[in-house]
Amino acid sequence: MKIATWNVNSLKVRLPHVLDWLAANRPDVLCLQELKLEDKSFPSAEIEAAGYHAAFSGQKTYNGVAILSRSALAGIGHGIPGFDDEQKRVLAATVNGVRVICGYFPNGQAVGSEKFAYKLRWLAALTEWLREELKAHQRLVLTGDFNIAPEDRDAHPDWKDEIHVSPAERAAFAALTGLGLADAYRLFPQDDKSFSWWDYRMGAFRRNFGLRIDHILLSPALRDVCCACTIDKAPRKLERPSDHAPVIAELEL
DNA sequence: ATGGCGCAGTGGCTGCGA
């Protein structure tokens, strides 16, 4: 099973890239973030024509998540149970016995801001929910745009902002891995300065001034069968790219 | 020089992302 995540920064604008990428890579599951469109505008026909089922949770202008799958999606769940939130950031579904949770984690804007407090509240709620989900689902994937670079090696050395690399955010990430979830990318040797996001400005991609903030976390049963995890930088080189690159994990299932 | 780029909304600009 090949499972991927990609923050597309507007599905409307990026649909051609997504369709091309699905055709070229044929993942079993693709989790999308930052759809920036309402459910009524979701491109269901195009996704279906590409051979994929879809579950989605969108809103106007901001946020929005989707799970695309070659097999049928079951047990679709919206949001974090018990956490009231108008922002569409979480979608869960079961595919061939694997519980897939797609998340667009809050940005946080600046350490100490109102949005930062919301980010930490959101992360705490997610973690408590995942604790229960892991009891119910032996095979579980938590994936998406985490907006956290878990270690120093996951951020360009010149990254000056505290957001995405602050101790509080990294502690929240560690709380998730503390539940037994493994960062699939770090199960394998990787190049130095491996990132999944690059600012549109300042020639950041050309200079590889980036962050690794898009992740695939695996429950113990899936970690044991994970045979590869890579970042595909090719779509970031296209005309009008998303600022994020897809991350792909391969599971021997 | 605190911007730069890109997207959405109902705009000639602002808010936001990371």
PDB file of C-alpha atoms (C1' of nucleotides) in Angstrom:
ATOM      1  CA  MET A   1       0.000   0.000   0.000  1.00  0.00           C
ATOM      2  CA  LYS A   2       1.324   3.385  -1.049  1.00  0.00           C
ATOM      3  CA  ILE A   3       0.023   6.300   1.012  1.00  0.00           C
ATOM      4  CA  ALA A   4       0.816   9.947   0.370  1.00  0.00           C
ATOM      5  CA  THR A   5       0.095  13.411   1.737  1.00  0.00           C
ATOM      6  CA  TRP A   6       0.131  16.742  -0.068  1.00  0.00           C
ATOM      7  CA  ASN A   7      -0.818  20.272   0.933  1.00  0.00           C
ATOM      8  CA  VAL A   8      -1.971  21.612  -2.436  1.00  0.00           C
ATOM      9  CA  ASN A   9      -2.692  25.256  -1.462  1.00  0.00           C
ATOM     10  CA  SER A  10      -5.985  25.453  -3.407  1.00  0.00           C
ATOM     11  CA  LEU A  11      -7.334  22.318  -5.045  1.00  0.00           C
ATOM     12  CA  LYS A  12      -9.011  24.484  -7.679  1.00  0.00           C
ATOM     13  CA  VAL A  13      -5.679  25.856  -8.884  1.00  0.00           C
ATOM     14  CA  ARG A  14      -3.716  22.644  -8.337  1.00  0.00           C
ATOM     15  CA  LEU A  15      -6.195  20.095  -9.730  1.00  0.00           C
ATOM     16  CA  PRO A  16      -4.154  19.542 -12.934  1.00  0.00           C
ATOM     17  CA  HIS A  17      -1.057  18.875 -10.820  1.00  0.00           C
ATOM     18  CA  VAL A  18      -2.948  16.474  -8.585  1.00  0.00           C
ATOM     19  CA  LEU A  19      -4.406  14.542 -11.531  1.00  0.00           C
ATOM     20  CA  ASP A  20      -1.008  14.332 -13.236  1.00  0.00           C
ATOM     21  CA  TRP A  21       0.603  13.197  -9.995  1.00  0.00           C
ATOM     22  CA  LEU A  22      -2.048  10.524  -9.373  1.00  0.00           C
ATOM     23  CA  ALA A  23      -1.562   9.181 -12.899  1.00  0.00           C
ATOM     24  CA  ALA A  24       2.217   9.103 -12.563  1.00  0.00           C
ATOM     25  CA  ASN A  25       2.418   7.700  -9.013  1.00  0.00           C
ATOM     26  CA  ARG A  26      -0.812   5.717  -8.551  1.00  0.00           C
ATOM     27  CA  PRO A  27      -0.854   5.925  -4.722  1.00  0.00           C
ATOM     28  CA  ASP A  28      -3.473   3.805  -2.982  1.00  0.00           C
ATOM     29  CA  VAL A  29      -4.299   6.739  -0.722  1.00  0.00           C
ATOM     30  CA  LEU A  30      -3.629  10.464  -1.139  1.00  0.00           C
ATOM     31  CA  CYS A  31      -4.430  12.852   1.696  1.00  0.00           C
ATOM     32  CA  LEU A  32      -4.870  16.489   0.671  1.00  0.00           C
ATOM     33  CA  GLN A  33      -4.810  19.672   2.722  1.00  0.00           C
ATOM     34  CA  GLU A  34      -5.671  23.321   2.115  1.00  0.00           C
ATOM     35  CA  LEU A  35      -8.381  22.648  -0.443  1.00  0.00           C
ATOM     36  CA  LYS A  36      -9.615  26.251  -0.022  1.00  0.00           C
ATOM     37  CA  LEU A  37     -12.985  25.365  -1.495  1.00  0.00           C
ATOM     38  CA  GLU A  38     -16.467  24.438  -0.349  1.00  0.00           C
ATOM     39  CA  ASP A  39     -17.774  20.877  -0.645  1.00  0.00           C
ATOM     40  CA  LYS A  40     -20.114  21.898  -3.474  1.00  0.00           C
ATOM     41  CA  SER A  41     -17.032  22.889  -5.497  1.00  0.00           C
ATOM     42  CA  PHE A  42     -15.065  19.679  -4.864  1.00  0.00           C
ATOM     43  CA  PRO A  43     -13.976  18.240  -8.242  1.00  0.00           C
ATOM     44  CA  SER A  44     -15.656  14.864  -7.669  1.00  0.00           C
ATOM     45  CA  ALA A  45     -16.059  13.996 -11.351  1.00  0.00           C
ATOM     46  CA  GLU A  46     -12.391  14.570 -12.170  1.00  0.00           C
ATOM     47  CA  ILE A  47     -11.204  12.583  -9.139  1.00  0.00           C
ATOM     48  CA  GLU A  48     -13.590   9.743  -9.974  1.00  0.00           C
ATOM     49  CA  ALA A  49     -12.459   9.731 -13.592  1.00  0.00           C
ATOM     50  CA  ALA A  50      -8.897   9.344 -12.318  1.00  0.00           C
ATOM     51  CA  GLY A  51      -9.995   6.127 -10.578  1.00  0.00           C
ATOM     52  CA  TYR A  52     -10.292   7.407  -7.028  1.00  0.00           C
ATOM     53  CA  HIS A  53     -12.963   7.517  -4.348  1.00  0.00           C
ATOM     54  CA  ALA A  54     -12.974  10.663  -2.245  1.00  0.00           C
ATOM     55  CA  ALA A  55     -14.041  11.862   1.169  1.00  0.00           C
ATOM     56  CA  PHE A  56     -13.725  15.586   1.780  1.00  0.00           C
ATOM     57  CA  SER A  57     -14.399  18.305   4.308  1.00  0.00           C
ATOM     58  CA  GLY A  58     -14.095  21.795   2.897  1.00  0.00           C
ATOM     59  CA  GLN A  59     -14.932  25.415   3.610  1.00  0.00           C
ATOM     60  CA  LYS A  60     -14.659  28.718   1.818  1.00  0.00           C
ATOM     61  CA  THR A  61     -11.191  30.299   1.377  1.00  0.00           C
ATOM     62  CA  TYR A  62      -9.330  28.461   4.127  1.00  0.00           C
ATOM     63  CA  ASN A  63      -8.389  24.979   5.309  1.00  0.00           C
ATOM     64  CA  GLY A  64     -10.178  21.942   3.886  1.00  0.00           C
ATOM     65  CA  VAL A  65      -9.001  18.305   3.799  1.00  0.00           C
ATOM     66  CA  ALA A  66      -9.680  15.271   1.622  1.00  0.00           C
ATOM     67  CA  ILE A  67      -8.790  11.595   1.440  1.00  0.00           C
ATOM     68  CA  LEU A  68      -8.565  10.043  -2.032  1.00  0.00           C
ATOM     69  CA  SER A  69      -8.430   6.268  -2.315  1.00  0.00           C
ATOM     70  CA  ARG A  70      -8.406   3.632  -5.033  1.00  0.00           C
ATOM     71  CA  SER A  71     -10.429   1.373  -2.700  1.00  0.00           C
ATOM     72  CA  ALA A  72     -13.689   2.231  -0.982  1.00  0.00           C
ATOM     73  CA  LEU A  73     -13.617   4.515   2.073  1.00  0.00           C
ATOM     74  CA  ALA A  74     -15.433   3.417   5.226  1.00  0.00           C
ATOM     75  CA  GLY A  75     -16.002   4.888   8.673  1.00  0.00           C
ATOM     76  CA  ILE A  76     -15.621   8.482   7.527  1.00  0.00           C
ATOM     77  CA  GLY A  77     -15.259  10.882  10.448  1.00  0.00           C
ATOM     78  CA  HIS A  78     -15.078  14.677  10.454  1.00  0.00           C
ATOM     79  CA  GLY A  79     -13.036  16.718  12.908  1.00  0.00           C
ATOM     80  CA  ILE A  80     -11.686  15.812  16.327  1.00  0.00           C
ATOM     81  CA  PRO A  81     -14.519  14.285  18.411  1.00  0.00           C
ATOM     82  CA  GLY A  82     -15.436  16.533  21.322  1.00  0.00           C
ATOM     83  CA  PHE A  83     -13.383  19.461  20.012  1.00  0.00           C
ATOM     84  CA  ASP A  84     -15.690  22.188  18.724  1.00  0.00           C
ATOM     85  CA  ASP A  85     -14.049  23.748  15.702  1.00  0.00           C
ATOM     86  CA  GLU A  86     -15.473  25.520  12.658  1.00  0.00           C
ATOM     87  CA  GLN A  87     -12.171  25.075  10.830  1.00  0.00           C
ATOM     88  CA  LYS A  88     -12.150  22.028   8.569  1.00  0.00           C
ATOM     89  CA  ARG A  89      -8.830  20.443   9.433  1.00  0.00           C
ATOM     90  CA  VAL A  90      -9.390  16.756  10.160  1.00  0.00           C
ATOM     91  CA  LEU A  91     -10.841  13.860   8.211  1.00  0.00           C
ATOM     92  CA  ALA A  92     -10.639  10.144   9.035  1.00  0.00           C
ATOM     93  CA  ALA A  93     -11.489   7.074   6.990  1.00  0.00           C
ATOM     94  CA  THR A  94     -10.726   3.368   6.937  1.00  0.00           C
ATOM     95  CA  VAL A  95      -9.194   1.898   3.766  1.00  0.00           C
ATOM     96  CA  ASN A  96      -8.562  -1.842   3.519  1.00  0.00           C
ATOM     97  CA  GLY A  97      -8.325  -2.130   7.296  1.00  0.00           C
ATOM     98  CA  VAL A  98      -6.027   0.868   7.701  1.00  0.00           C
ATOM     99  CA  ARG A  99      -7.330   3.824   9.695  1.00  0.00           C
ATOM    100  CA  VAL A 100      -6.223   6.967   7.863  1.00  0.00           C
ATOM    101  CA  ILE A 101      -6.345  10.334   9.630  1.00  0.00           C
ATOM    102  CA  CYS A 102      -5.676  13.368   7.459  1.00  0.00           C
ATOM    103  CA  GLY A 103      -4.864  16.589   9.288  1.00  0.00           C
ATOM    104  CA  TYR A 104      -4.163  20.191   8.394  1.00  0.00           C
ATOM    105  CA  PHE A 105      -2.606  21.321  11.641  1.00  0.00           C
ATOM    106  CA  PRO A 106      -2.980  25.003  12.606  1.00  0.00           C
ATOM    107  CA  ASN A 107      -0.186  27.310  11.491  1.00  0.00           C
ATOM    108  CA  GLY A 108       0.108  29.194  14.776  1.00  0.00           C
ATOM    109  CA  GLN A 109       1.255  32.458  13.148  1.00  0.00           C
ATOM    110  CA  ALA A 110       3.614  33.523  15.961  1.00  0.00           C
ATOM    111  CA  VAL A 111       4.694  32.067  19.274  1.00  0.00           C
ATOM    112  CA  GLY A 112       2.524  33.548  22.029  1.00  0.00           C
ATOM    113  CA  SER A 113      -0.263  34.700  19.695  1.00  0.00           C
ATOM    114  CA  GLU A 114      -3.937  33.793  19.965  1.00  0.00           C
ATOM    115  CA  LYS A 115      -3.485  31.464  16.988  1.00  0.00           C
ATOM    116  CA  PHE A 116      -0.532  29.817  18.690  1.00  0.00           C
ATOM    117  CA  ALA A 117      -2.695  29.066  21.747  1.00  0.00           C
ATOM    118  CA  TYR A 118      -5.303  27.569  19.420  1.00  0.00           C
ATOM    119  CA  LYS A 119      -2.598  25.437  17.784  1.00  0.00           C
ATOM    120  CA  LEU A 120      -1.560  24.001  21.146  1.00  0.00           C
ATOM    121  CA  ARG A 121      -5.180  23.409  22.242  1.00  0.00           C
ATOM    122  CA  TRP A 122      -5.849  21.681  18.920  1.00  0.00           C
ATOM    123  CA  LEU A 123      -2.732  19.511  19.284  1.00  0.00           C
ATOM    124  CA  ALA A 124      -3.694  18.500  22.827  1.00  0.00           C
ATOM    125  CA  ALA A 125      -7.189  17.492  21.689  1.00  0.00           C
ATOM    126  CA  LEU A 126      -5.779  15.577  18.724  1.00  0.00           C
ATOM    127  CA  THR A 127      -3.360  13.689  20.962  1.00  0.00           C
ATOM    128  CA  GLU A 128      -6.034  12.614  23.441  1.00  0.00           C
ATOM    129  CA  TRP A 129      -8.238  11.467  20.573  1.00  0.00           C
ATOM    130  CA  LEU A 130      -5.370   9.535  18.953  1.00  0.00           C
ATOM    131  CA  ARG A 131      -4.697   7.772  22.244  1.00  0.00           C
ATOM    132  CA  GLU A 132      -8.174   6.223  21.936  1.00  0.00           C
ATOM    133  CA  GLU A 133      -8.033   5.697  18.172  1.00  0.00           C
ATOM    134  CA  LEU A 134      -4.845   3.677  18.567  1.00  0.00           C
ATOM    135  CA  LYS A 135      -6.635   1.336  20.970  1.00  0.00           C
ATOM    136  CA  ALA A 136      -9.387   0.791  18.403  1.00  0.00           C
ATOM    137  CA  HIS A 137      -7.179   0.562  15.289  1.00  0.00           C
ATOM    138  CA  GLN A 138      -3.986  -1.455  15.245  1.00  0.00           C
ATOM    139  CA  ARG A 139      -3.183  -0.202  11.756  1.00  0.00           C
ATOM    140  CA  LEU A 140      -3.310   3.588  11.884  1.00  0.00           C
ATOM    141  CA  VAL A 141      -1.735   6.416   9.865  1.00  0.00           C
ATOM    142  CA  LEU A 142      -1.728  10.030  11.030  1.00  0.00           C
ATOM    143  CA  THR A 143      -0.648  12.184   8.115  1.00  0.00           C
ATOM    144  CA  GLY A 144      -0.849  15.688   6.745  1.00  0.00           C
ATOM    145  CA  ASP A 145       0.617  19.151   7.123  1.00  0.00           C
ATOM    146  CA  PHE A 146       1.680  19.241  10.771  1.00  0.00           C
ATOM    147  CA  ASN A 147       3.169  22.738  10.601  1.00  0.00           C
ATOM    148  CA  ILE A 148       5.879  21.488  12.963  1.00  0.00           C
ATOM    149  CA  ALA A 149       9.514  20.784  12.121  1.00  0.00           C
ATOM    150  CA  PRO A 150      10.231  18.138  14.766  1.00  0.00           C
ATOM    151  CA  GLU A 151      14.021  18.553  15.004  1.00  0.00           C
ATOM    152  CA  ASP A 152      16.708  21.084  14.108  1.00  0.00           C
ATOM    153  CA  ARG A 153      17.672  19.037  11.058  1.00  0.00           C
ATOM    154  CA  ASP A 154      14.107  19.538   9.777  1.00  0.00           C
ATOM    155  CA  ALA A 155      14.555  23.299   9.373  1.00  0.00           C
ATOM    156  CA  HIS A 156      16.999  25.294   7.295  1.00  0.00           C
ATOM    157  CA  PRO A 157      19.705  26.642   9.619  1.00  0.00           C
ATOM    158  CA  ASP A 158      18.748  30.233   8.732  1.00  0.00           C
ATOM    159  CA  TRP A 159      15.112  29.749   9.782  1.00  0.00           C
ATOM    160  CA  LYS A 160      14.755  32.604  12.234  1.00  0.00           C
ATOM    161  CA  ASP A 161      11.082  32.462  13.179  1.00  0.00           C
ATOM    162  CA  GLU A 162      10.246  30.511  16.268  1.00  0.00           C
ATOM    163  CA  ILE A 163       6.985  29.306  14.817  1.00  0.00           C
ATOM    164  CA  HIS A 164       7.096  25.647  13.642  1.00  0.00           C
ATOM    165  CA  VAL A 165      10.256  24.952  15.653  1.00  0.00           C
ATOM    166  CA  SER A 166       9.356  26.219  19.132  1.00  0.00           C
ATOM    167  CA  PRO A 167       9.827  23.945  22.171  1.00  0.00           C
ATOM    168  CA  ALA A 168       6.054  23.846  22.812  1.00  0.00           C
ATOM    169  CA  GLU A 169       5.298  22.687  19.271  1.00  0.00           C
ATOM    170  CA  ARG A 170       8.070  20.117  19.340  1.00  0.00           C
ATOM    171  CA  ALA A 171       6.814  18.838  22.687  1.00  0.00           C
ATOM    172  CA  ALA A 172       3.373  18.422  21.118  1.00  0.00           C
ATOM    173  CA  PHE A 173       4.908  16.452  18.251  1.00  0.00           C
ATOM    174  CA  ALA A 174       6.812  14.329  20.775  1.00  0.00           C
ATOM    175  CA  ALA A 175       3.552  13.646  22.596  1.00  0.00           C
ATOM    176  CA  LEU A 176       2.201  12.121  19.385  1.00  0.00           C
ATOM    177  CA  THR A 177       5.260   9.951  18.817  1.00  0.00           C
ATOM    178  CA  GLY A 178       5.053   9.113  22.525  1.00  0.00           C
ATOM    179  CA  LEU A 179       1.764   7.374  21.797  1.00  0.00           C
ATOM    180  CA  GLY A 180       3.772   4.922  19.697  1.00  0.00           C
ATOM    181  CA  LEU A 181       3.458   6.710  16.369  1.00  0.00           C
ATOM    182  CA  ALA A 182       6.644   6.603  14.297  1.00  0.00           C
ATOM    183  CA  ASP A 183       7.812   9.312  11.871  1.00  0.00           C
ATOM    184  CA  ALA A 184       7.995   7.188   8.709  1.00  0.00           C
ATOM    185  CA  TYR A 185      10.555   9.471   7.065  1.00  0.00           C
ATOM    186  CA  ARG A 186      13.071   8.874   9.855  1.00  0.00           C
ATOM    187  CA  LEU A 187      12.821   5.093   9.621  1.00  0.00           C
ATOM    188  CA  PHE A 188      15.251   5.344   6.696  1.00  0.00           C
ATOM    189  CA  PRO A 189      18.516   7.121   5.842  1.00  0.00           C
ATOM    190  CA  GLN A 190      17.746  10.484   4.232  1.00  0.00           C
ATOM    191  CA  ASP A 191      19.724  13.301   2.663  1.00  0.00           C
ATOM    192  CA  ASP A 192      20.696  16.236   4.842  1.00  0.00           C
ATOM    193  CA  LYS A 193      18.437  19.265   4.451  1.00  0.00           C
ATOM    194  CA  SER A 194      15.408  17.248   3.373  1.00  0.00           C
ATOM    195  CA  PHE A 195      12.354  19.497   3.384  1.00  0.00           C
ATOM    196  CA  SER A 196       8.714  19.355   2.293  1.00  0.00           C
ATOM    197  CA  TRP A 197       7.877  23.071   2.168  1.00  0.00           C
ATOM    198  CA  TRP A 198       9.625  26.096   0.659  1.00  0.00           C
ATOM    199  CA  ASP A 199       8.423  29.706   0.776  1.00  0.00           C
ATOM    200  CA  TYR A 200       7.320  31.144  -2.566  1.00  0.00           C
ATOM    201  CA  ARG A 201       9.499  34.190  -1.853  1.00  0.00           C
ATOM    202  CA  MET A 202      13.221  34.762  -1.796  1.00  0.00           C
ATOM    203  CA  GLY A 203      14.006  31.954  -4.228  1.00  0.00           C
ATOM    204  CA  ALA A 204      13.571  29.650  -1.267  1.00  0.00           C
ATOM    205  CA  PHE A 205      13.169  26.455  -3.290  1.00  0.00           C
ATOM    206  CA  ARG A 206      16.195  27.178  -5.476  1.00  0.00           C
ATOM    207  CA  ARG A 207      18.239  27.840  -2.333  1.00  0.00           C
ATOM    208  CA  ASN A 208      16.625  24.897  -0.493  1.00  0.00           C
ATOM    209  CA  PHE A 209      15.511  27.225   2.291  1.00  0.00           C
ATOM    210  CA  GLY A 210      12.752  25.011   3.617  1.00  0.00           C
ATOM    211  CA  LEU A 211      11.114  23.099   6.434  1.00  0.00           C
ATOM    212  CA  ARG A 212      10.075  19.474   6.842  1.00  0.00           C
ATOM    213  CA  ILE A 213       6.572  19.947   8.219  1.00  0.00           C
ATOM    214  CA  ASP A 214       4.536  17.375   6.250  1.00  0.00           C
ATOM    215  CA  HIS A 215       4.635  14.011   7.938  1.00  0.00           C
ATOM    216  CA  ILE A 216       3.416  10.423   7.886  1.00  0.00           C
ATOM    217  CA  LEU A 217       3.161   8.876  11.358  1.00  0.00           C
ATOM    218  CA  LEU A 218       2.619   5.132  11.683  1.00  0.00           C
ATOM    219  CA  SER A 219       1.252   2.923  14.436  1.00  0.00           C
ATOM    220  CA  PRO A 220       3.632   0.101  15.538  1.00  0.00           C
ATOM    221  CA  ALA A 221       1.943  -2.501  13.318  1.00  0.00           C
ATOM    222  CA  LEU A 222       2.433  -0.281  10.257  1.00  0.00           C
ATOM    223  CA  ARG A 223       5.915   0.877  11.180  1.00  0.00           C
ATOM    224  CA  ASP A 224       6.992  -2.761  11.082  1.00  0.00           C
ATOM    225  CA  VAL A 225       5.838  -3.104   7.463  1.00  0.00           C
ATOM    226  CA  CYS A 226       6.975   0.291   6.156  1.00  0.00           C
ATOM    227  CA  CYS A 227       9.642  -0.233   3.485  1.00  0.00           C
ATOM    228  CA  ALA A 228      10.178   3.315   2.165  1.00  0.00           C
ATOM    229  CA  CYS A 229       9.352   6.971   2.779  1.00  0.00           C
ATOM    230  CA  THR A 230      10.278   9.737   0.356  1.00  0.00           C
ATOM    231  CA  ILE A 231       9.565  13.369  -0.508  1.00  0.00           C
ATOM    232  CA  ASP A 232       8.754  14.008  -4.173  1.00  0.00           C
ATOM    233  CA  LYS A 233      10.179  17.414  -5.068  1.00  0.00           C
ATOM    234  CA  ALA A 234       9.160  17.165  -8.736  1.00  0.00           C
ATOM    235  CA  PRO A 235       5.775  18.954  -8.417  1.00  0.00           C
ATOM    236  CA  ARG A 236       7.468  21.869  -6.640  1.00  0.00           C
ATOM    237  CA  LYS A 237       9.395  22.539  -9.868  1.00  0.00           C
ATOM    238  CA  LEU A 238       6.276  22.942 -12.029  1.00  0.00           C
ATOM    239  CA  GLU A 239       4.667  26.206 -13.141  1.00  0.00           C
ATOM    240  CA  ARG A 240       2.373  27.610 -10.408  1.00  0.00           C
ATOM    241  CA  PRO A 241       3.353  24.941  -7.869  1.00  0.00           C
ATOM    242  CA  SER A 242       2.036  24.345  -4.400  1.00  0.00           C
ATOM    243  CA  ASP A 243       4.595  25.499  -1.841  1.00  0.00           C
ATOM    244  CA  HIS A 244       4.499  21.951  -0.390  1.00  0.00           C
ATOM    245  CA  ALA A 245       5.815  18.706  -1.895  1.00  0.00           C
ATOM    246  CA  PRO A 246       4.094  15.317  -1.552  1.00  0.00           C
ATOM    247  CA  VAL A 247       5.424  12.824   1.006  1.00  0.00           C
ATOM    248  CA  ILE A 248       4.978   9.116   0.226  1.00  0.00           C
ATOM    249  CA  ALA A 249       5.212   6.022   2.446  1.00  0.00           C
ATOM    250  CA  GLU A 250       5.160   2.467   1.151  1.00  0.00           C
ATOM    251  CA  LEU A 251       3.722  -0.270   3.337  1.00  0.00           C
ATOM    252  CA  GLU A 252       4.077  -3.974   2.655  1.00  0.00           C
ATOM    253  CA  LEU A 253       0.448  -4.886   3.166  1.00  0.00           C
TER     254      LEU A 253
ATOM    255  C1'  DA B   1      13.842  48.903   2.984  1.00  0.00           C
ATOM    256  C1'  DT B   2      10.476  43.832   7.743  1.00  0.00           C
ATOM    257  C1'  DG B   3       9.150  43.402   1.548  1.00  0.00           C
ATOM    258  C1'  DG B   4       9.597  39.531  -1.381  1.00  0.00           C
ATOM    259  C1'  DC B   5       4.958  35.111  -3.481  1.00  0.00           C
ATOM    260  C1'  DG B   6       0.519  33.154  -4.174  1.00  0.00           C
ATOM    261  C1'  DC B   7      -4.395  32.407  -3.223  1.00  0.00           C
ATOM    262  C1'  DA B   8      -9.248  33.893  -2.057  1.00  0.00           C
ATOM    263  C1'  DG B   9     -12.717  37.266  -1.777  1.00  0.00           C
ATOM    264  C1'  DT B  10     -15.851  40.874  -4.411  1.00  0.00           C
ATOM    265  C1'  DG B  11     -11.075  43.856  -4.966  1.00  0.00           C
ATOM    266  C1'  DG B  12      -8.424  47.945  -7.317  1.00  0.00           C
ATOM    267  C1'  DC B  13      -7.247  46.268  -1.759  1.00  0.00           C
ATOM    268  C1'  DT B  14      -6.784  43.086   2.637  1.00  0.00           C
ATOM    269  C1'  DG B  15      -5.961  38.695   5.251  1.00  0.00           C
ATOM    270  C1'  DC B  16      -3.452  34.828   5.524  1.00  0.00           C
ATOM    271  C1'  DG B  17      -0.109  31.222   4.937  1.00  0.00           C
ATOM    272  C1'  DA B  18       4.732  29.212   6.990  1.00  0.00           C
TER     273       DA B  18
END
